[in-house]
mmCIF file with all atom_site columns, C-alpha atoms and ligand atoms in Angstrom:
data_model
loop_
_atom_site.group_PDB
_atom_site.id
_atom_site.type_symbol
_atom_site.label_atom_id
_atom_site.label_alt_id
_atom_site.label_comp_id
_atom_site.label_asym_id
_atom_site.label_entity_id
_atom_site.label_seq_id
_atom_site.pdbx_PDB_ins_code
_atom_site.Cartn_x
_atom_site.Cartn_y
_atom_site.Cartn_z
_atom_site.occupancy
_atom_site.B_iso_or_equiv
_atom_site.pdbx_formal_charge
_atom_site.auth_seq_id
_atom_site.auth_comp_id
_atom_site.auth_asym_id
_atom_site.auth_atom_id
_atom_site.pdbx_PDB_model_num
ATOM   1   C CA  . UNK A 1 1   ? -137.284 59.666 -112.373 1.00 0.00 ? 275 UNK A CA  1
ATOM   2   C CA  . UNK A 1 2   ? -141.353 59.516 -112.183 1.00 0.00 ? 276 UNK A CA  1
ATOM   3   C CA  . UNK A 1 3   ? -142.510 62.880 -111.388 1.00 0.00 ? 277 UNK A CA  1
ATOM   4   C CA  . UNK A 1 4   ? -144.615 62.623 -108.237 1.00 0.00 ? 278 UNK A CA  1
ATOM   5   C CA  . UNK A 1 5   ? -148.155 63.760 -107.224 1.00 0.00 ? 279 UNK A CA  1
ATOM   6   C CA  . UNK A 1 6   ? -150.057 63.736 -104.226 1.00 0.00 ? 280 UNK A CA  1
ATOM   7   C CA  . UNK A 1 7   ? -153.457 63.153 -104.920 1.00 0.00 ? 281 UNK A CA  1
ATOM   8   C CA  . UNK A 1 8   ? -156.409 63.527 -102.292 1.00 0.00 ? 282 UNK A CA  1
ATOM   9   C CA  . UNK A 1 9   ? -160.183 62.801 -102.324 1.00 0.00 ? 283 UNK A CA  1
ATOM   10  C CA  . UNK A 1 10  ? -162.248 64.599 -99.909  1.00 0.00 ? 284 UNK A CA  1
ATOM   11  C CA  . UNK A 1 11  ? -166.131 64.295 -99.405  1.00 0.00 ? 285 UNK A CA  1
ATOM   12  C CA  . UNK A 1 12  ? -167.191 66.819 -102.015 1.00 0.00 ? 286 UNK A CA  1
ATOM   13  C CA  . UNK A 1 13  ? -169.584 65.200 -104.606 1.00 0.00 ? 287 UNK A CA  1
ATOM   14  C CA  . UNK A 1 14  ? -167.499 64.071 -108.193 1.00 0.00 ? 288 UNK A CA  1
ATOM   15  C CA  . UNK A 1 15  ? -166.232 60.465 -107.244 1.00 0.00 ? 289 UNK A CA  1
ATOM   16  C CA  . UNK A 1 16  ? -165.737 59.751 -110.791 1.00 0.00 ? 290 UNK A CA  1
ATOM   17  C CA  . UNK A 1 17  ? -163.326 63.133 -111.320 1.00 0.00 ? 291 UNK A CA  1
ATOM   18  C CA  . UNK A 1 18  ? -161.057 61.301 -108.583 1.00 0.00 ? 292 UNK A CA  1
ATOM   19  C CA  . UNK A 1 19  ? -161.244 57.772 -110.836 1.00 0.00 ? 293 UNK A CA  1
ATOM   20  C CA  . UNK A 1 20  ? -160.706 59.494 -113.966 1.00 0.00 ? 294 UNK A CA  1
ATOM   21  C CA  . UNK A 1 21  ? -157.889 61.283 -113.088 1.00 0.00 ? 295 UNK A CA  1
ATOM   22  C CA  . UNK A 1 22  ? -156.023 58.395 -111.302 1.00 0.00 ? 296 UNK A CA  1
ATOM   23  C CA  . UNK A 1 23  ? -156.852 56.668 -114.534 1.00 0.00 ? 297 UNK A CA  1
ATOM   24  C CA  . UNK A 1 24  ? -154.590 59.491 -116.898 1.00 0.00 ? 298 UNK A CA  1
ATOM   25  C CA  . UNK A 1 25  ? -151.905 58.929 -113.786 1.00 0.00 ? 299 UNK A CA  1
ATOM   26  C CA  . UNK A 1 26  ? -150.733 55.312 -114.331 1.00 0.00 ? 300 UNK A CA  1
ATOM   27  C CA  . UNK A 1 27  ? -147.639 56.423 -115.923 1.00 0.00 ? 301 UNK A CA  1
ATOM   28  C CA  . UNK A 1 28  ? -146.615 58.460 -112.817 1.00 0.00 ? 302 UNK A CA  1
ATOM   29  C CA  . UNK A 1 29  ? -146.055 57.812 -108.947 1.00 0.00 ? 303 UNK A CA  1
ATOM   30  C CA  . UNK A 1 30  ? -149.390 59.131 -106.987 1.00 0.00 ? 304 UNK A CA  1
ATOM   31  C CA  . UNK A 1 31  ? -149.921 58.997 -103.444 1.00 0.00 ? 305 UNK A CA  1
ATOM   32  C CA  . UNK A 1 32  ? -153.511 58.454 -102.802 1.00 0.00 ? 306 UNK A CA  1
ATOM   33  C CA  . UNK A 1 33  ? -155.425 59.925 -99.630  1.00 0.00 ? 307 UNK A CA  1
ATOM   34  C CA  . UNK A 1 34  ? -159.322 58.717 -99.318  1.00 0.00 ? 308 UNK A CA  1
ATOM   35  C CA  . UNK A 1 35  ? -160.857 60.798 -96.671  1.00 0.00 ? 309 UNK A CA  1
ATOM   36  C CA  . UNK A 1 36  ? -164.185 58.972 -94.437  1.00 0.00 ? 310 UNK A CA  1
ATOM   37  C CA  . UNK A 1 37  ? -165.757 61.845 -96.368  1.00 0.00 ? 311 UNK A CA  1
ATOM   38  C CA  . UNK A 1 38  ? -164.638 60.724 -100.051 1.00 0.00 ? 312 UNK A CA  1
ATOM   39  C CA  . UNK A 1 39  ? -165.743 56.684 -99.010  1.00 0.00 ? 313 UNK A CA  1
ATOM   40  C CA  . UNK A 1 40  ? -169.205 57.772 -97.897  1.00 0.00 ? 314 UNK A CA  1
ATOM   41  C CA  . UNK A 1 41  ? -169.849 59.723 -101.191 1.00 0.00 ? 315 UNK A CA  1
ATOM   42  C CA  . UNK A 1 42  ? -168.081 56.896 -102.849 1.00 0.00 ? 316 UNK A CA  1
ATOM   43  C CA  . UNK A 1 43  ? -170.160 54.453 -101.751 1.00 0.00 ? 317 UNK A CA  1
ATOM   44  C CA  . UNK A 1 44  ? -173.379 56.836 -102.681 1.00 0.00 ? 318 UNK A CA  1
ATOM   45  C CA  . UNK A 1 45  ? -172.243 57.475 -106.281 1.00 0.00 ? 319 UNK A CA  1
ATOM   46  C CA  . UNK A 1 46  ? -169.942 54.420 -107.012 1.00 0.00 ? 320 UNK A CA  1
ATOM   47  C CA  . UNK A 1 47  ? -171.572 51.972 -104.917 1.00 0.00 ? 321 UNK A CA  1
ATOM   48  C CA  . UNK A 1 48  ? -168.253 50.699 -103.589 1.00 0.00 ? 322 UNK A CA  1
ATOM   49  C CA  . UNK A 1 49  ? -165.690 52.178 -100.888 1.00 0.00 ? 323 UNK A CA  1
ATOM   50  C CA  . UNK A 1 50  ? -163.314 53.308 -103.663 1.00 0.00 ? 324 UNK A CA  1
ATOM   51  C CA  . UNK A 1 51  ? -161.182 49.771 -103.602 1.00 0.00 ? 325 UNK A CA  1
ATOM   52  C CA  . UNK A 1 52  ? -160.857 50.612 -107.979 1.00 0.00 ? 326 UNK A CA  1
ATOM   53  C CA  . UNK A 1 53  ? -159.273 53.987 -106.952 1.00 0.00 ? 327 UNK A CA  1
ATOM   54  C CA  . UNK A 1 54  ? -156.919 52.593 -104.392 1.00 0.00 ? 328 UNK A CA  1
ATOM   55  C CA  . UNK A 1 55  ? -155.965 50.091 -107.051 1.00 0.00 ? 329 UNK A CA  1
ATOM   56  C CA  . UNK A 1 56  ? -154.853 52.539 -109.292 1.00 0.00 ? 330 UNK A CA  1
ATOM   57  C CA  . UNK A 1 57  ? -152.291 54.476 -106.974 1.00 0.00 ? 331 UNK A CA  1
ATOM   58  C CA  . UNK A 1 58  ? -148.762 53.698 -106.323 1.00 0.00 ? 332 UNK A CA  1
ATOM   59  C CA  . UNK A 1 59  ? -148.999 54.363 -103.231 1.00 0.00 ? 333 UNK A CA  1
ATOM   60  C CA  . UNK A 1 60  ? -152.356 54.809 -100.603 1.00 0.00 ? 334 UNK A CA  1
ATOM   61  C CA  . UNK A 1 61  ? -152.187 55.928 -97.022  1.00 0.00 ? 335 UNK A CA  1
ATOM   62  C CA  . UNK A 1 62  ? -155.087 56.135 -94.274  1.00 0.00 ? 336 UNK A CA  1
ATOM   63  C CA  . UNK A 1 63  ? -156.182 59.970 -93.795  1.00 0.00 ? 337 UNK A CA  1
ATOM   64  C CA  . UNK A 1 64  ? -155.569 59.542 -90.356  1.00 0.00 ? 338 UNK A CA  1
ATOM   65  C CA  . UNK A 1 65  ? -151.928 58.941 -90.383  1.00 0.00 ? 339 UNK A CA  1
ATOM   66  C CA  . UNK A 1 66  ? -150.301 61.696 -90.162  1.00 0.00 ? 340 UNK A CA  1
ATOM   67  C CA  . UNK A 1 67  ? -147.027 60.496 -89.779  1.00 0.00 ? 341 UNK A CA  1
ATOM   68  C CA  . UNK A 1 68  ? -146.913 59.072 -93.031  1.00 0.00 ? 342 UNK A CA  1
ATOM   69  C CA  . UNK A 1 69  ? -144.525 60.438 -95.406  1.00 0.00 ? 343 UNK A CA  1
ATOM   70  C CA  . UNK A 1 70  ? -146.308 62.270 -97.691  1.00 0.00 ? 344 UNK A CA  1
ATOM   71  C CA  . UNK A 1 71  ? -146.767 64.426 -94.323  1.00 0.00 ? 345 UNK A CA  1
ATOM   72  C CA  . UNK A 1 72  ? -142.989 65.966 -93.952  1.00 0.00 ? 346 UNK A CA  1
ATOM   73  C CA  . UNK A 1 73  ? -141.858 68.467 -96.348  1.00 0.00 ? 347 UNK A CA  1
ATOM   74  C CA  . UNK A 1 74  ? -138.766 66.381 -96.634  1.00 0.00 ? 348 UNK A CA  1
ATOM   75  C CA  . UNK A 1 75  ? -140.960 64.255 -99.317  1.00 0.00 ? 349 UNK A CA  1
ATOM   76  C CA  . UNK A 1 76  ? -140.672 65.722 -102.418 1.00 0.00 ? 350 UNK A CA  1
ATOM   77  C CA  . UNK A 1 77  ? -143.515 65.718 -105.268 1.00 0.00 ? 351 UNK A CA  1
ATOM   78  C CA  . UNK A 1 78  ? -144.206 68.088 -108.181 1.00 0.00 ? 352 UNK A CA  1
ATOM   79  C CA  . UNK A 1 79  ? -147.833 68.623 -106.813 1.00 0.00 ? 353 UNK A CA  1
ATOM   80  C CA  . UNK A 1 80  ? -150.566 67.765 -104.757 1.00 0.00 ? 354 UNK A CA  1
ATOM   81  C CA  . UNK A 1 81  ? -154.347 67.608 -105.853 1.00 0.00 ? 355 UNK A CA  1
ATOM   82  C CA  . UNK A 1 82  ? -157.480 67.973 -103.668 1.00 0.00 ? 356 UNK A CA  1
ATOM   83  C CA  . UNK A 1 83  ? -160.029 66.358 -105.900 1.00 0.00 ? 357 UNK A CA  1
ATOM   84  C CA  . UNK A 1 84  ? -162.585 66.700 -105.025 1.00 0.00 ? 358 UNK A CA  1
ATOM   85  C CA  . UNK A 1 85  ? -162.300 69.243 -102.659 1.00 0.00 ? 359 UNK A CA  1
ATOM   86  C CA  . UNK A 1 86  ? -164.898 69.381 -100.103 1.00 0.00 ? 360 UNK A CA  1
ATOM   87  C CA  . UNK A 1 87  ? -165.935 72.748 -98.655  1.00 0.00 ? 361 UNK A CA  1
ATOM   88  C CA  . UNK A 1 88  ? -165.203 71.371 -95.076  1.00 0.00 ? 362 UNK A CA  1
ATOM   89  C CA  . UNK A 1 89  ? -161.450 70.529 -96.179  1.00 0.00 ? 363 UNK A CA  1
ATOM   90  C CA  . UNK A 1 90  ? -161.182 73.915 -98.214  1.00 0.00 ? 364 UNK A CA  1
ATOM   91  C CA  . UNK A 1 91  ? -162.015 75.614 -94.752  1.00 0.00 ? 365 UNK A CA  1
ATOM   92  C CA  . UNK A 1 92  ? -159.639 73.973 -92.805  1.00 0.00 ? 366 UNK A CA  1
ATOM   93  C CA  . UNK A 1 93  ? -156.689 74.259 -95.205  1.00 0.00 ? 367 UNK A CA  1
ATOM   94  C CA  . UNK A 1 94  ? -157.632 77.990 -95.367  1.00 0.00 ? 368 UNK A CA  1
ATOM   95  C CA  . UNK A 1 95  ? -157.296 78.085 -91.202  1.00 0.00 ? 369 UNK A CA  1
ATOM   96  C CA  . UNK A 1 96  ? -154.036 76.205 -90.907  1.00 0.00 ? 370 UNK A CA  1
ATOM   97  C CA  . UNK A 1 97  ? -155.734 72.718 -89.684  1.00 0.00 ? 371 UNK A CA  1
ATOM   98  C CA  . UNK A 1 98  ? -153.766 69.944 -90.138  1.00 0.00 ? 372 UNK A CA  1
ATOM   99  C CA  . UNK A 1 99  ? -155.700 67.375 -88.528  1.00 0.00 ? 373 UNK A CA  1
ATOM   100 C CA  . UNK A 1 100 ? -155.652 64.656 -91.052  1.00 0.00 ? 374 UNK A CA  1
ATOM   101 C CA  . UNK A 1 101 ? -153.272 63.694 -94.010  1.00 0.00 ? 375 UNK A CA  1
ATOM   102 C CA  . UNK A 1 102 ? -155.090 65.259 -96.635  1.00 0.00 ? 376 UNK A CA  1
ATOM   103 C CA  . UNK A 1 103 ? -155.121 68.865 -94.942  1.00 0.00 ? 377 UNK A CA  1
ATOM   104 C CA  . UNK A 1 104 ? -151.619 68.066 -93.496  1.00 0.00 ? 378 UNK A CA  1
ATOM   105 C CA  . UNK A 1 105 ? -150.226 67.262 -97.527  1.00 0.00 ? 379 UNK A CA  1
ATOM   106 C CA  . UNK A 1 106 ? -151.723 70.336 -98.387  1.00 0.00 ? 380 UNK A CA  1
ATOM   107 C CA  . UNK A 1 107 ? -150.550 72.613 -95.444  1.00 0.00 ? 381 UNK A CA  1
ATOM   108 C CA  . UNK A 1 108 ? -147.037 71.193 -96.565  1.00 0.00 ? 382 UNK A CA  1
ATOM   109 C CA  . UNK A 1 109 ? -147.770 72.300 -100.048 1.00 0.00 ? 383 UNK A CA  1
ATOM   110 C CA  . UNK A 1 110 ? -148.545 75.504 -98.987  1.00 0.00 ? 384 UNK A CA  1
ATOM   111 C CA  . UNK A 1 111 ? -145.336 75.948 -97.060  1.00 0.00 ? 385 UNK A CA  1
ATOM   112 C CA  . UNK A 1 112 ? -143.321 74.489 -99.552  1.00 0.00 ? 386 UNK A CA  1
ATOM   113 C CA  . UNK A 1 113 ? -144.455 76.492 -102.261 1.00 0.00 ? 387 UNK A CA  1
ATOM   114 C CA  . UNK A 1 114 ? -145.557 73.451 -104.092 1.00 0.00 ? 388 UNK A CA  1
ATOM   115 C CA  . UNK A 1 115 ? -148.549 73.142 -106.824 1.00 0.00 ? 389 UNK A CA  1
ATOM   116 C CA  . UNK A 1 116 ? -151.312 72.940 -104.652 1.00 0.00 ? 390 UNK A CA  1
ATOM   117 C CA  . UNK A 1 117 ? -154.696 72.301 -106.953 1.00 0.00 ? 391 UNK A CA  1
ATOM   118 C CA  . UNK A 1 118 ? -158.182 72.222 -104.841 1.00 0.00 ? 392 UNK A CA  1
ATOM   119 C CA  . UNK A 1 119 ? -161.429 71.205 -107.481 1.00 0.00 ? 393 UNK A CA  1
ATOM   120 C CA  . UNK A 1 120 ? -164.168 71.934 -104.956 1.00 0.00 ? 394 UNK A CA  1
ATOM   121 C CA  . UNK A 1 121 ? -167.892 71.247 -105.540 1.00 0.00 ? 395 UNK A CA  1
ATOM   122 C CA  . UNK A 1 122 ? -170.498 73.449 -104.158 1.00 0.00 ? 396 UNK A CA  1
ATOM   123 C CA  . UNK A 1 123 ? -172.982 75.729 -105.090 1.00 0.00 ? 397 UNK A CA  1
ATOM   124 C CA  . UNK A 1 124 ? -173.852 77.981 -104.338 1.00 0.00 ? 398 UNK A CA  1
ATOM   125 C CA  . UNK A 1 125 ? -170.565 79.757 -102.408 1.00 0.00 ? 399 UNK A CA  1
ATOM   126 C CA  . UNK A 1 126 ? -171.283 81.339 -99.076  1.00 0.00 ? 400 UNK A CA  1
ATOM   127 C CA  . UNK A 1 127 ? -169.370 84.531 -98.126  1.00 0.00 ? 401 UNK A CA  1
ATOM   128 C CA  . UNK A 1 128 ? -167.096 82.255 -95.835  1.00 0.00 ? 402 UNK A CA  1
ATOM   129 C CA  . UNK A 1 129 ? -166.022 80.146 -98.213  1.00 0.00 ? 403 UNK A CA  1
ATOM   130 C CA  . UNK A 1 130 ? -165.261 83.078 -100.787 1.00 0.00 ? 404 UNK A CA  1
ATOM   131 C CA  . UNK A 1 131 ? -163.159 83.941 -98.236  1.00 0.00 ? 405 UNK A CA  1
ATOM   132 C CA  . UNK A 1 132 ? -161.419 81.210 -97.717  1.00 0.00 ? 406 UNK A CA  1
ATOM   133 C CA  . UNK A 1 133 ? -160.524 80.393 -101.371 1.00 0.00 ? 407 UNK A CA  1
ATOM   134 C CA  . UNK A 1 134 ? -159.281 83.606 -101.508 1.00 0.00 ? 408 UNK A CA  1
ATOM   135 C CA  . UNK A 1 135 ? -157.373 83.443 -99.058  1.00 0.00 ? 409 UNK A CA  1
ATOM   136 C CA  . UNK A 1 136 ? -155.725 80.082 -100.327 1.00 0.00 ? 410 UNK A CA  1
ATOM   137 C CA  . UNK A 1 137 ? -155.393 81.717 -103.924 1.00 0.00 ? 411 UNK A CA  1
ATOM   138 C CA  . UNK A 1 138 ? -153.234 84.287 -101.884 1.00 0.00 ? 412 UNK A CA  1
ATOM   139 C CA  . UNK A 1 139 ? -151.300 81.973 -100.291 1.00 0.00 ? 413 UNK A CA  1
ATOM   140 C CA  . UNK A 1 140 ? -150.704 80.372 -103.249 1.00 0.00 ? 414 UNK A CA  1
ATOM   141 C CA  . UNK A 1 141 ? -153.114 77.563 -104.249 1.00 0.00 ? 415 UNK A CA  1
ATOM   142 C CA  . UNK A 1 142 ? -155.267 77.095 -107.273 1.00 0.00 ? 416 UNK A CA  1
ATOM   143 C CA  . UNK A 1 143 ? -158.630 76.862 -106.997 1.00 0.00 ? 417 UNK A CA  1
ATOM   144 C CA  . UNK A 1 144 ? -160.146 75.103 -109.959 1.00 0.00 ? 418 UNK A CA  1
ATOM   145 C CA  . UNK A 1 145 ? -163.757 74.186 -109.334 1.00 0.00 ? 419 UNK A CA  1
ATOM   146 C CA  . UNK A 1 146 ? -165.424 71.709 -110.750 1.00 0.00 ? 420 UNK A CA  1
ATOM   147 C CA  . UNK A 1 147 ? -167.090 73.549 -113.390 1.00 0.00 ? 421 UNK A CA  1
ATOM   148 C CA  . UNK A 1 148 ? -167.107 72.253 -117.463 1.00 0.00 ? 422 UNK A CA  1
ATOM   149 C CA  . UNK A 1 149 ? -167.695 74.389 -119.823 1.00 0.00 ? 423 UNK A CA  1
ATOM   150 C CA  . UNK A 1 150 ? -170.194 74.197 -122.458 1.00 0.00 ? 424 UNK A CA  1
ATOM   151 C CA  . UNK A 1 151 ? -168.720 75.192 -125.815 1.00 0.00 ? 425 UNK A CA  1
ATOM   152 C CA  . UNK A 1 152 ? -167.616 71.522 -126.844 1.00 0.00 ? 426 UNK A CA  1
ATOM   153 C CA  . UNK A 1 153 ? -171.191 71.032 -126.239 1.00 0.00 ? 427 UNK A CA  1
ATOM   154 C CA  . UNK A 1 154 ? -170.712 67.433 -124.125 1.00 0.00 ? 428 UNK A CA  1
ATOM   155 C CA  . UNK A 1 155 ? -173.100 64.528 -124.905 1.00 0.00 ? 429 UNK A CA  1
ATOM   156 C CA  . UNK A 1 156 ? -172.252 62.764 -121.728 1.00 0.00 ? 430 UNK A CA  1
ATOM   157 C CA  . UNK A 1 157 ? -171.351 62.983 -118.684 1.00 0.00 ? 431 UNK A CA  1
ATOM   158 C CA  . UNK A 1 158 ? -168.413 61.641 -119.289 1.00 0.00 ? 432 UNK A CA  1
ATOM   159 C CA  . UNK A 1 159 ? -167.763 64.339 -121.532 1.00 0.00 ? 433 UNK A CA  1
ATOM   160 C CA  . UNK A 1 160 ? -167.978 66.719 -118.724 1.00 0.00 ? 434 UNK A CA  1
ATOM   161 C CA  . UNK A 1 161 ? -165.899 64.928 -116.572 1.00 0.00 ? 435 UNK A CA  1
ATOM   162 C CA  . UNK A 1 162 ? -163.614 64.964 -118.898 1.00 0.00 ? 436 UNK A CA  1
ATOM   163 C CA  . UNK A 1 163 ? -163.383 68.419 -119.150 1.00 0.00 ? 437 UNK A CA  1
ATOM   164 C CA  . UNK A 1 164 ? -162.858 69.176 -115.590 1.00 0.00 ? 438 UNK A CA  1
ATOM   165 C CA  . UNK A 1 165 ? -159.978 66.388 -115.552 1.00 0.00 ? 439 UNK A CA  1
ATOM   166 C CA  . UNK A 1 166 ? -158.495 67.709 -118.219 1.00 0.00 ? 440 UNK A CA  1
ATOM   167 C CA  . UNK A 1 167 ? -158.166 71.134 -117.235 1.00 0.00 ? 441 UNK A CA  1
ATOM   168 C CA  . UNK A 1 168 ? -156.313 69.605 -113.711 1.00 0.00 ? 442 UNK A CA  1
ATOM   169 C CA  . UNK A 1 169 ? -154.281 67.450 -115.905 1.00 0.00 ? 443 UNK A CA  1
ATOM   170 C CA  . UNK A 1 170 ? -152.835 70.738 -117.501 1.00 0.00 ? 444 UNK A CA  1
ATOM   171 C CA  . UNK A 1 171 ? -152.690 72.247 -114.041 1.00 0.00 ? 445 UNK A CA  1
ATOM   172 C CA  . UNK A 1 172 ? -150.469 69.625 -113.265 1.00 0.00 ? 446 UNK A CA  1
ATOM   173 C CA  . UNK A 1 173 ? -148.520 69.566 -116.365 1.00 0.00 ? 447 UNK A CA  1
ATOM   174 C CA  . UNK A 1 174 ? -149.630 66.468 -117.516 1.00 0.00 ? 448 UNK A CA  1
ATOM   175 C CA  . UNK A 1 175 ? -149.817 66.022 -121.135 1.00 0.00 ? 449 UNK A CA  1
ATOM   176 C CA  . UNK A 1 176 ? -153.307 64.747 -122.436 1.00 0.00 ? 450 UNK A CA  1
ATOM   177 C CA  . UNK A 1 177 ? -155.956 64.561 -124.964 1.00 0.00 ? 451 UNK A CA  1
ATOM   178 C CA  . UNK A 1 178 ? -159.051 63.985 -122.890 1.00 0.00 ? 452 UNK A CA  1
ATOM   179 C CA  . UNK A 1 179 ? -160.292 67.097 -124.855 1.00 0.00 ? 453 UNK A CA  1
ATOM   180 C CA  . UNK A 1 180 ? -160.659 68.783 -128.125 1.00 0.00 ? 454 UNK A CA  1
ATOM   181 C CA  . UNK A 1 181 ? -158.724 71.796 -127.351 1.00 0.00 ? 455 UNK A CA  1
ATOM   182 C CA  . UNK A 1 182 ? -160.535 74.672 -128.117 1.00 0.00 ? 456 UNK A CA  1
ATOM   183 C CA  . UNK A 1 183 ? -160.041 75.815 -132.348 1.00 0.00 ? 457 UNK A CA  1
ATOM   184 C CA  . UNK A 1 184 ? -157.325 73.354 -132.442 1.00 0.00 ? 458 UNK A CA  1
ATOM   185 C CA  . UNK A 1 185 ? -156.652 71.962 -135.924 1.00 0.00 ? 459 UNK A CA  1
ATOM   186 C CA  . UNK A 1 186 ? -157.812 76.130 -136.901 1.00 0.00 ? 460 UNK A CA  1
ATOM   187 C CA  . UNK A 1 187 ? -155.074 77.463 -139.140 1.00 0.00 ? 461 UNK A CA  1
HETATM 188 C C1  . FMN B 2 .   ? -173.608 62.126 -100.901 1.00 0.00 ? 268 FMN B C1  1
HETATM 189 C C2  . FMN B 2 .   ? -172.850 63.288 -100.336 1.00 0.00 ? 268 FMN B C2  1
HETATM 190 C C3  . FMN B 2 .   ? -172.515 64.334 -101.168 1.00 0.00 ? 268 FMN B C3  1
HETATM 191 C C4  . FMN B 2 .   ? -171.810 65.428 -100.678 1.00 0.00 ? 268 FMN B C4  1
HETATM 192 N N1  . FMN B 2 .   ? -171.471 66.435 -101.550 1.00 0.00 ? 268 FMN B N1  1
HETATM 193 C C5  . FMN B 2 .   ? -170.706 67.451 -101.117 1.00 0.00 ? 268 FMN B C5  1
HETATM 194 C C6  . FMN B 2 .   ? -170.271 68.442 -102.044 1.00 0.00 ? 268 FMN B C6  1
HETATM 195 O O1  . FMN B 2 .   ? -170.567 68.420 -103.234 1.00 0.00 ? 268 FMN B O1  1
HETATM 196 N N2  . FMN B 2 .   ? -169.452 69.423 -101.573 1.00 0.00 ? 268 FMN B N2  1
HETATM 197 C C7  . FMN B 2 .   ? -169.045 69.473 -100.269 1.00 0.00 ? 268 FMN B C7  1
HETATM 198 O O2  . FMN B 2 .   ? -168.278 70.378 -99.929  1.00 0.00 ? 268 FMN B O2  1
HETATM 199 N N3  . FMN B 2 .   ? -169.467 68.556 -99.362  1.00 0.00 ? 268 FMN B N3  1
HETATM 200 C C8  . FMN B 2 .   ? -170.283 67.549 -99.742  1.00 0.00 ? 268 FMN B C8  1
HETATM 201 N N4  . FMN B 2 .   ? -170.699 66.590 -98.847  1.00 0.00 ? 268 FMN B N4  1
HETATM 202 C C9  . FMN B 2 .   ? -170.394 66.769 -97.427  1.00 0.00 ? 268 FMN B C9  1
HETATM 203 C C10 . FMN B 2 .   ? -168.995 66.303 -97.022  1.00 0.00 ? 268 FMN B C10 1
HETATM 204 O O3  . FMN B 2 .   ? -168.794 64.963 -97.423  1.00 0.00 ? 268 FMN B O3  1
HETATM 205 C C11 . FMN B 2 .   ? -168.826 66.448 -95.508  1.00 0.00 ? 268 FMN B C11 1
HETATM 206 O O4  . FMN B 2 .   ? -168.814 67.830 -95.164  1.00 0.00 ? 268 FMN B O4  1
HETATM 207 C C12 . FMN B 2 .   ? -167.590 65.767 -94.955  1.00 0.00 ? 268 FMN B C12 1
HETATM 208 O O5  . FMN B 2 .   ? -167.553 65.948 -93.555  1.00 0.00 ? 268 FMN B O5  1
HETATM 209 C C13 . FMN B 2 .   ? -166.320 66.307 -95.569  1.00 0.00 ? 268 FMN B C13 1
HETATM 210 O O6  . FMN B 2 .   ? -165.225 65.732 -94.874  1.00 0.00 ? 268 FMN B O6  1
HETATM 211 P P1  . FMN B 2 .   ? -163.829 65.524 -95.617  1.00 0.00 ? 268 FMN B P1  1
HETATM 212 O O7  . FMN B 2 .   ? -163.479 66.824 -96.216  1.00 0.00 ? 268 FMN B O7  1
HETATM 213 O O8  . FMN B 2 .   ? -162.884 65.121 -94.525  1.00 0.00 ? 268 FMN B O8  1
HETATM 214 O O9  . FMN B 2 .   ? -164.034 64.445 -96.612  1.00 0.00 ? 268 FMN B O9  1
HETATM 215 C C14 . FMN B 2 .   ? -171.415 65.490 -99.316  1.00 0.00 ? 268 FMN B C14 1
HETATM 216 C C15 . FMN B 2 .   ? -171.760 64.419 -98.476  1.00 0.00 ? 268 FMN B C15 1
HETATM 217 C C16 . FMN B 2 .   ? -172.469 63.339 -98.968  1.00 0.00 ? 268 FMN B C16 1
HETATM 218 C C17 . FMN B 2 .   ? -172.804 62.203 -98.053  1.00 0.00 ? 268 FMN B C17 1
#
């Protein structure tokens, strides 16, 4: 059987990290969440409403539909991904909101003790939302910003997204080669 993911986009700038990931998923079964958030920046940095990302999911679902499957811990998937993560969704996942499917998927993750990967993008990080990550990273989510590093010394950036996705395509034990892993090939 596929292995499952949940994927979300939120309104936190990094369209493209959302695209390219959904891009390395095609061999798996994703369940896509586009917030109003993630189509306005969308629509600022892709110039479209994010119809290419819905076309790559198996499955897509309205944010406001929280009776939609992907909202019972009865569905079963090896992990959900907030990507990106906006600092508004971050906040309420950290409170307990479940007010749309995207914070709902994650809440479930929580509770489940499913993979639950947020990429936020901010900076920089007020005190509250320090607090809050930390108090998902106790509860059991990983936080994994949207930060690429600089030793492979990108070009592009494409390069640099490429790093980030890479890094949650490990997170979510994906197999890839988006990257030159760091000294590999050394003996
Ligand atoms: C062009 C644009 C860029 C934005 N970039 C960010 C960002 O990098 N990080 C962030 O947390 N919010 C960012 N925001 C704000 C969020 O989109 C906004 O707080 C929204 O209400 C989040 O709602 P959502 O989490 O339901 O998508 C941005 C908004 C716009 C219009």
């Amino acid at each position: 059987m596929k292995e499952k993911f949940v994927i979300g986009v939120t309104g936190g700038s990094g369209s493209i990290l959302a695209l390219t990931l959904l891009r390395n998923l095609e061999n798996f079964e994703t369940h896509l969440v586009l917030s109003d958030g993630a189509r306005k920046v969308f629509k600022e940095e892709m110039g479209t409403t994010g119809e290419e990302l819905l076309q790559l999911a198996s499955y897509t679902y309205d944010d406001k539909d929280i009776s939609a499957r992907i909202s019972s811990g009865s569905f079963k998937f090896n992990a959900a991904v907030i990507i990106p993560c906006s600092i508004s969704t971050l906040g309420k996942i950290a409170s307990g909101i479940s007010d749309t499917l995207v914070t709902r998927a994650s809440a479930v993750a929580l509770k489940e003790r499913r993979r639950l990967i947020l990429v936020p993008r901010e900076m920089p990080l007020s005190t509250i939302v320090l607090e809050n990550m930390h108090k998902l990273s106790l509860a059991g989510a990983i936080i994994a910003p949207a930060s690429p590093g600089y030793y492979t010394k990108p070009r592009t950036v494409e390069d640099m997204v490429n790093f980030v996705v890479s890094r949650v395509l490990d997170l979510m034990g994906v197999d890839n080669s988006l990257i030159r892993r760091w000294r590999s090939g050394e003996k």
